[in-house]
Structure formats: structure tokens, C-alpha cells
Amino acid sequence: MLVWGVFIAFIILFLALDLGVFNRTPHVIKTKEAAIWTSIWITIALGFSGIIFWLFSEGLVDNPTGLTPENAVLKYITGYLIELSLSIDNVFVIAVIFSSFAIPQKYQHEVLFWGIIGAIVFRALMIFFGVALINKFDWIIYVFGAFLLFTAFRMLTHKESEFDPKKSKVFRYMKKLFPISYKMDGDKFFIKRMGIRAATPLFVALIIIELTDILFALDSIPAILAITSDPFIVFSSNILAILGLRSMYFLISRMLTKFRFINYSLVIILAFVGIKMLLSHNVEIPEWLSLGVIGISLAGGVLASLLIPDSSNTVIKED
């Protein structure tokens, strides 16, 4: 438990420094700043693989699945890359939510900060129950595998234009619970108008982001459980991927139209992980192969987006 306590303490420290020091004053996150922070978070996450190797070498953390230090590192990196790649789809949804509620760019980081806090708590609970289910019921892994295949199919056939936060059931239900103001007052989540306390668009966007993250976690948690059911590896790789989501959002949200084939990469990754879960009791797929599929899928999506012309932007000239 000491290792868990130290890890969680460092996460709290990072979050406190983020909001209390580096982003104390609301401001627009420029691409250069986002790129620097994204690089920092990825470096921290990949550097943590050395901590994983040390912990498993010295037996300082529980090892219920009997992993060697080398295998633990491979599973951690694979799990982290899966979570990071699945976060790309989350970035699109966050961008749509911010646009729909007209959230100014200088306040978006604060909304994402509190969204990350909630995501950490919810995902910790989901990981705890997911690991417990797999350890107690062997057959549950088939349910997770089938669910991931269904998710891959849904992602393949889903149209991005279909999502409208203001028409969602969550937004309609929130309007019944408490008054909602369409006016903003700085970075306040609630304001008083004519003696009535009303939620601002910042609070509405935060709640919808929290709930959509829970839906995304229903995909990502089973995906990483296909790699390993070791609770510390699942938790640490998941949380470090989430912490890098904010800076990644400001980095790639402005380039989403350029990487239009990246969704197909995510479909391949989810489908592969789903098949891996379904075959887990009969076929052992090595971690280097999982890592290769993830890397090649992402690289293929990026290259296809850059090399294949976008027909929707093609201008037809008439003689």
C-alpha cells in the first residue's frame, strides 16, 4: 500500500502544481505550450516504466499475476499506448462540447482540470471492479472481448456529425435539476441572477465531459484489462494517460481535420484487443505483437491522412 500511496501523492502534487502554479491565471493554451506539456507528460509516463521495472524486480508491489520485471514493463507500455490512442476519440468529443457551449479557450484548461479529477476517481473505481470481476469470473473476459468488438463496429459506422451535446438526454435532464444560465461570469461555475443560483456553461460542459469520459472508460478499461489484470499496472498506465489528455487536447484538437483516418486506427486497435480477449484462454498473443499492432495502426492512420488527398476539400474548376 505504500507504493500506491506514494504514486497517488505524486499525482496529487502534479495536479496541484498544474492548476496552482503553471496555470494559475486562465489563459489561452498555444500550440507550442501544448506541445511542450504533451512531451513532458509522455516523457514522465514512459520514464515511469523504469519505476515499474524496479518495483517488480525488488518485489515492492503486489504481483498477483506473476509477471517478470521485463514483462511488466512491456504490459505497462502497451497499456499506456492503448489508453493514449483511445484518448484521441475523446479529444473530438471534448472539442464538440466546448464549441457547442461556446466555452472561451482561456477557460477550457480549468474545465478539463476538474474533469480529470473526476475521471481519475471514476476510473479507479471501474478498474477496481473490473480486476475483481476478471479474477473472480474467468468467463467475464469473453464479455469484455465481445463488447470491444461491438465498440469497434460502432466506431466504424458512427458519424461524427451525429453528436450534439445540447440535444443529449444529459443536458435535458440537467435543465430539470437546476436553472442553467447561458451567460458566463469569468471562470465561475455558478452565478446568481435575480436571486436565483444558476449553473454557467462552464459547469454544464464539465458535467457532460465527466459523463462522456465514463462512457469512454467503458471501452478503455476492458481494453487494458486484455493486456494485464495487474491492478497497479492498469491503474498507473491509465492515470498517466489521462493526465496527458489535457495538453494533448490543446495540441491535436486544432489538427483533427488533418488526421481524418485516425478513427480507423482506433477501430483496428479495439478489434485486435477484443479478439485477444476472446482467444486469451486458448492462444497467448505476445506483448511485442500487441505493441506492434498499436504502433503500426496509429502510424498507418497518420500517414494515410497526410498522403491521401481529402476529396471534400477538392475544388472543381469549370472551363
Coordinates of C-alpha atoms in Angstrom, one line a residue:
M1 CA 0.0 0.0 0.0
L2 CA 3.0 2.3 0.5
V3 CA 3.7 2.2 -3.2
W4 CA 0.1 3.0 -4.1
G5 CA 0.2 5.9 -1.5
V6 CA 3.4 7.4 -2.9
F7 CA 2.1 7.1 -6.5
I8 CA -1.2 8.8 -5.7
A9 CA 0.6 11.5 -3.7
F10 CA 2.8 12.3 -6.7
I11 CA -0.4 12.6 -8.9
I12 CA -1.9 15.0 -6.4
L13 CA 1.3 17.0 -6.4
F14 CA 1.4 17.2 -10.2
L15 CA -2.2 18.3 -10.3
A16 CA -1.6 21.0 -7.6
L17 CA 1.4 22.4 -9.5
D18 CA -0.6 22.3 -12.7
L19 CA -3.5 24.5 -11.6
G20 CA -1.9 26.3 -8.7
V21 CA 1.4 27.3 -10.3
F22 CA 1.8 26.8 -14.0
N23 CA -1.8 27.6 -14.9
R24 CA -2.8 29.8 -12.0
T25 CA -4.1 32.6 -14.3
P26 CA -6.6 31.5 -17.0
H27 CA -5.0 31.9 -20.5
V28 CA -5.2 30.6 -24.0
I29 CA -3.0 27.5 -24.4
K30 CA -1.0 28.0 -27.5
T31 CA 0.2 25.1 -29.7
K32 CA 3.8 25.4 -28.6
E33 CA 2.9 25.3 -24.9
A34 CA 0.6 22.3 -25.5
A35 CA 3.4 20.5 -27.4
I36 CA 5.9 21.1 -24.6
W37 CA 3.5 19.8 -21.9
T38 CA 2.5 16.8 -24.1
S39 CA 6.1 15.9 -24.4
I40 CA 6.6 16.3 -20.7
W41 CA 3.7 14.0 -19.8
I42 CA 4.7 11.4 -22.3
T43 CA 8.3 11.5 -21.0
I44 CA 7.1 11.1 -17.5
A45 CA 4.8 8.2 -18.5
L46 CA 7.5 6.4 -20.4
G47 CA 10.1 7.1 -17.8
F48 CA 7.8 5.5 -15.2
S49 CA 8.4 2.2 -17.0
G50 CA 11.8 2.3 -15.2
I51 CA 10.0 2.6 -11.9
I52 CA 7.8 -0.4 -12.9
F53 CA 10.9 -2.5 -13.7
W54 CA 12.4 -1.5 -10.3
L55 CA 9.2 -2.2 -8.3
F56 CA 8.8 -5.7 -9.8
S57 CA 12.5 -6.5 -9.6
E58 CA 12.6 -5.7 -5.9
G59 CA 9.2 -7.2 -5.1
L60 CA 8.0 -3.8 -3.7
V61 CA 4.5 -4.1 -5.2
D62 CA 2.0 -7.0 -5.2
N63 CA 2.4 -9.3 -8.2
P64 CA -0.8 -11.4 -8.3
T65 CA -0.3 -12.4 -12.0
G66 CA 3.4 -13.4 -11.5
L67 CA 4.9 -11.0 -14.0
T68 CA 8.7 -10.8 -14.6
P69 CA 10.1 -7.2 -14.5
E70 CA 10.6 -7.2 -18.3
N71 CA 7.1 -8.4 -19.0
A72 CA 5.6 -5.9 -16.5
V73 CA 7.3 -3.1 -18.4
L74 CA 6.0 -4.4 -21.8
K75 CA 2.5 -4.6 -20.4
Y76 CA 2.7 -1.2 -18.8
I77 CA 3.9 0.5 -22.1
T78 CA 1.3 -1.4 -24.2
G79 CA -1.5 -0.5 -21.8
Y80 CA -0.3 3.2 -21.8
L81 CA -0.3 3.4 -25.6
I82 CA -3.7 1.8 -25.8
E83 CA -5.2 4.4 -23.3
L84 CA -3.3 7.2 -25.1
S85 CA -4.6 6.2 -28.5
L86 CA -8.2 5.8 -27.4
S87 CA -8.0 9.3 -25.9
I88 CA -7.8 10.7 -29.4
D89 CA -11.5 9.9 -29.9
N90 CA -12.2 11.6 -26.5
V91 CA -10.5 14.7 -27.8
F92 CA -13.0 15.1 -30.6
V93 CA -16.0 14.8 -28.3
I94 CA -14.4 17.4 -25.9
A95 CA -13.9 19.8 -28.8
V96 CA -17.6 19.4 -29.8
I97 CA -18.7 20.1 -26.2
F98 CA -16.6 23.2 -25.9
S99 CA -17.8 24.5 -29.3
S100 CA -21.4 23.8 -28.6
F101 CA -21.5 25.7 -25.3
A102 CA -19.1 28.5 -26.6
I103 CA -16.5 28.0 -23.9
P104 CA -13.7 30.6 -24.3
Q105 CA -10.3 29.0 -24.9
K106 CA -8.8 30.6 -21.8
Y107 CA -11.2 28.7 -19.5
Q108 CA -11.0 25.3 -21.2
H109 CA -7.9 24.2 -19.3
E110 CA -9.7 24.7 -16.0
V111 CA -12.7 22.8 -17.1
L112 CA -10.5 19.9 -18.2
F113 CA -8.6 20.0 -15.0
W114 CA -11.7 19.4 -12.8
G115 CA -12.8 16.9 -15.5
I116 CA -9.6 15.0 -15.0
I117 CA -10.1 14.9 -11.2
G118 CA -13.5 13.2 -11.7
A119 CA -12.1 10.9 -14.4
I120 CA -9.4 9.6 -12.0
V121 CA -11.9 8.8 -9.3
F122 CA -14.4 7.1 -11.6
R123 CA -11.7 5.1 -13.5
A124 CA -10.1 4.0 -10.2
L125 CA -13.5 2.5 -9.2
M126 CA -14.0 0.9 -12.6
I127 CA -10.5 -0.6 -12.6
F128 CA -11.0 -2.0 -9.1
F129 CA -14.3 -3.7 -10.0
G130 CA -13.0 -4.8 -13.5
V131 CA -10.0 -6.5 -12.0
A132 CA -12.2 -8.1 -9.3
L133 CA -14.6 -9.4 -11.9
I134 CA -11.8 -10.9 -14.0
N135 CA -10.2 -12.6 -11.0
K136 CA -13.5 -14.0 -9.7
F137 CA -15.2 -14.9 -13.0
D138 CA -13.0 -16.2 -15.9
W139 CA -15.8 -16.0 -18.4
I140 CA -16.2 -12.2 -17.9
I141 CA -13.2 -11.7 -20.2
Y142 CA -15.3 -13.1 -23.1
V143 CA -18.0 -10.4 -22.3
F144 CA -15.3 -7.7 -22.4
G145 CA -13.9 -9.0 -25.6
A146 CA -17.4 -9.1 -27.3
F147 CA -18.1 -5.6 -26.0
L148 CA -14.8 -4.3 -27.6
L149 CA -15.7 -5.8 -30.9
F150 CA -19.1 -4.2 -30.8
T151 CA -17.5 -0.9 -29.9
A152 CA -15.1 -1.2 -32.8
F153 CA -18.0 -1.8 -35.2
R154 CA -20.0 1.1 -33.7
M155 CA -17.0 3.4 -34.1
L156 CA -16.6 2.3 -37.7
T157 CA -20.2 3.1 -38.6
H158 CA -20.7 6.1 -36.3
K159 CA -21.0 9.6 -37.9
E160 CA -19.2 12.3 -36.0
S161 CA -21.8 14.9 -37.0
E162 CA -24.5 13.0 -35.1
F163 CA -23.2 14.2 -31.7
D164 CA -24.9 17.3 -30.3
P165 CA -24.4 18.0 -26.6
K166 CA -27.4 20.4 -26.4
K167 CA -29.7 17.7 -27.7
S168 CA -28.4 15.0 -25.4
K169 CA -30.5 13.4 -22.7
V170 CA -27.9 14.5 -20.1
F171 CA -28.4 18.2 -21.0
R172 CA -32.2 17.9 -20.9
Y173 CA -32.1 16.2 -17.5
M174 CA -29.7 18.9 -16.1
K175 CA -32.1 21.6 -17.1
K176 CA -34.8 19.9 -15.0
L177 CA -32.5 19.6 -11.9
F178 CA -31.4 23.2 -11.7
P179 CA -31.5 26.5 -13.6
I180 CA -29.0 27.0 -16.3
S181 CA -27.6 30.3 -17.4
Y182 CA -26.3 30.8 -20.9
K183 CA -24.2 33.8 -19.7
M184 CA -20.7 33.5 -18.2
D185 CA -19.0 35.3 -15.4
G186 CA -15.3 34.7 -15.8
D187 CA -14.4 31.2 -14.7
K188 CA -17.3 30.7 -12.3
F189 CA -19.3 27.5 -12.4
F190 CA -22.4 29.1 -10.7
I191 CA -23.7 32.7 -10.8
K192 CA -26.7 34.5 -9.1
R193 CA -29.2 36.2 -11.3
M194 CA -32.3 37.9 -9.7
G195 CA -31.8 35.9 -6.5
I196 CA -31.6 32.6 -8.4
R197 CA -28.4 30.5 -8.4
A198 CA -27.8 29.1 -11.9
A199 CA -25.2 26.9 -13.5
T200 CA -23.0 28.5 -16.1
P201 CA -22.0 26.9 -19.4
L202 CA -18.6 26.0 -17.8
F203 CA -20.4 23.8 -15.2
V204 CA -22.7 22.2 -17.9
A205 CA -19.7 21.4 -20.1
L206 CA -17.8 19.9 -17.1
I207 CA -20.7 17.6 -16.2
I208 CA -21.1 16.4 -19.8
I209 CA -17.4 15.8 -20.2
E210 CA -17.4 13.8 -17.0
L211 CA -20.2 11.6 -18.2
T212 CA -18.8 11.1 -21.6
D213 CA -15.5 10.1 -20.1
I214 CA -17.3 7.4 -18.1
L215 CA -18.7 6.1 -21.4
F216 CA -15.2 6.1 -23.0
A217 CA -13.9 4.3 -19.9
L218 CA -16.3 1.5 -20.6
D219 CA -14.2 0.9 -23.8
S220 CA -10.7 1.7 -22.5
I221 CA -10.8 -0.2 -19.2
P222 CA -11.7 -3.6 -20.8
A223 CA -9.1 -2.8 -23.5
I224 CA -6.3 -2.5 -20.9
L225 CA -7.6 -5.5 -18.9
A226 CA -7.0 -7.5 -22.1
I227 CA -3.3 -6.7 -21.7
T228 CA -3.0 -7.4 -17.9
S229 CA -5.1 -7.7 -14.8
D230 CA -2.3 -6.5 -12.6
P231 CA -4.1 -3.6 -10.7
F232 CA -1.0 -1.4 -10.3
I233 CA -0.1 -1.5 -14.0
V234 CA -3.7 -1.0 -15.1
F235 CA -4.1 2.0 -12.7
S236 CA -0.8 3.7 -13.3
S237 CA -0.9 3.4 -17.1
N238 CA -4.5 4.6 -17.2
I239 CA -4.0 7.6 -14.9
L240 CA -0.8 8.8 -16.6
A241 CA -2.6 8.6 -20.0
I242 CA -5.4 10.7 -18.6
L243 CA -3.1 13.3 -17.1
G244 CA -1.6 13.9 -20.5
L245 CA -5.1 14.2 -22.1
R246 CA -5.4 18.0 -21.4
S247 CA -2.2 19.1 -23.1
M248 CA -2.9 16.6 -25.9
Y249 CA -6.4 18.1 -26.4
F250 CA -4.9 21.6 -27.0
L251 CA -2.2 20.1 -29.3
I252 CA -4.3 17.9 -31.6
S253 CA -7.9 19.4 -31.3
R254 CA -6.8 22.0 -33.9
M255 CA -5.5 19.3 -36.2
L256 CA -8.4 16.8 -36.0
T257 CA -9.5 17.5 -39.6
K258 CA -5.9 16.7 -40.8
F259 CA -5.9 13.2 -39.2
R260 CA -9.3 12.1 -40.6
F261 CA -8.2 8.4 -40.9
I262 CA -7.1 8.1 -37.3
N263 CA -10.5 6.6 -36.3
Y264 CA -9.8 3.6 -38.5
S265 CA -6.6 3.1 -36.5
L266 CA -8.7 3.0 -33.3
V267 CA -11.1 0.6 -34.8
I268 CA -8.2 -1.8 -35.6
I269 CA -6.8 -1.5 -32.1
L270 CA -10.1 -2.1 -30.4
A271 CA -10.9 -5.0 -32.7
F272 CA -7.5 -6.6 -32.1
V273 CA -7.8 -6.2 -28.3
G274 CA -11.3 -7.7 -28.4
I275 CA -10.1 -10.7 -30.4
K276 CA -7.2 -11.1 -28.0
M277 CA -9.6 -11.3 -25.1
L278 CA -11.8 -13.8 -26.8
L279 CA -8.7 -16.0 -27.5
S280 CA -7.0 -15.4 -24.2
H281 CA -7.7 -18.9 -22.7
N282 CA -6.6 -20.7 -25.9
V283 CA -4.0 -18.6 -27.6
E284 CA -1.3 -16.5 -26.0
I285 CA -0.5 -13.4 -28.0
P286 CA 2.9 -12.0 -27.1
E287 CA 3.1 -8.4 -25.9
W288 CA 5.6 -7.4 -28.7
L289 CA 2.9 -8.2 -31.2
S290 CA 0.3 -6.2 -29.4
L291 CA 2.7 -3.3 -29.2
G292 CA 3.4 -3.6 -32.9
V293 CA -0.3 -3.7 -33.9
I294 CA -0.9 -0.5 -31.9
G295 CA 2.2 1.3 -33.3
I296 CA 1.5 0.3 -36.9
S297 CA -2.2 1.1 -36.7
L298 CA -1.5 4.6 -35.4
A299 CA 1.3 5.3 -37.8
G300 CA -0.8 4.0 -40.7
G301 CA -3.7 6.3 -39.8
V302 CA -1.5 9.3 -39.6
L303 CA 0.4 8.6 -42.9
A304 CA -2.9 7.8 -44.7
S305 CA -4.3 11.2 -43.5
L306 CA -1.2 13.0 -44.7
L307 CA -0.7 11.2 -48.0
I308 CA -4.3 10.7 -49.3
P309 CA -5.9 13.9 -50.6
D310 CA -9.1 15.0 -49.0
S311 CA -11.7 14.8 -51.7
S312 CA -14.1 17.1 -49.7
N313 CA -11.6 19.9 -50.0
T314 CA -11.0 19.5 -53.7
V315 CA -12.1 22.5 -55.7
I316 CA -13.6 21.6 -59.1
K317 CA -12.7 24.3 -61.7
E318 CA -15.0 24.8 -64.6
D319 CA -13.8 25.9 -68.0

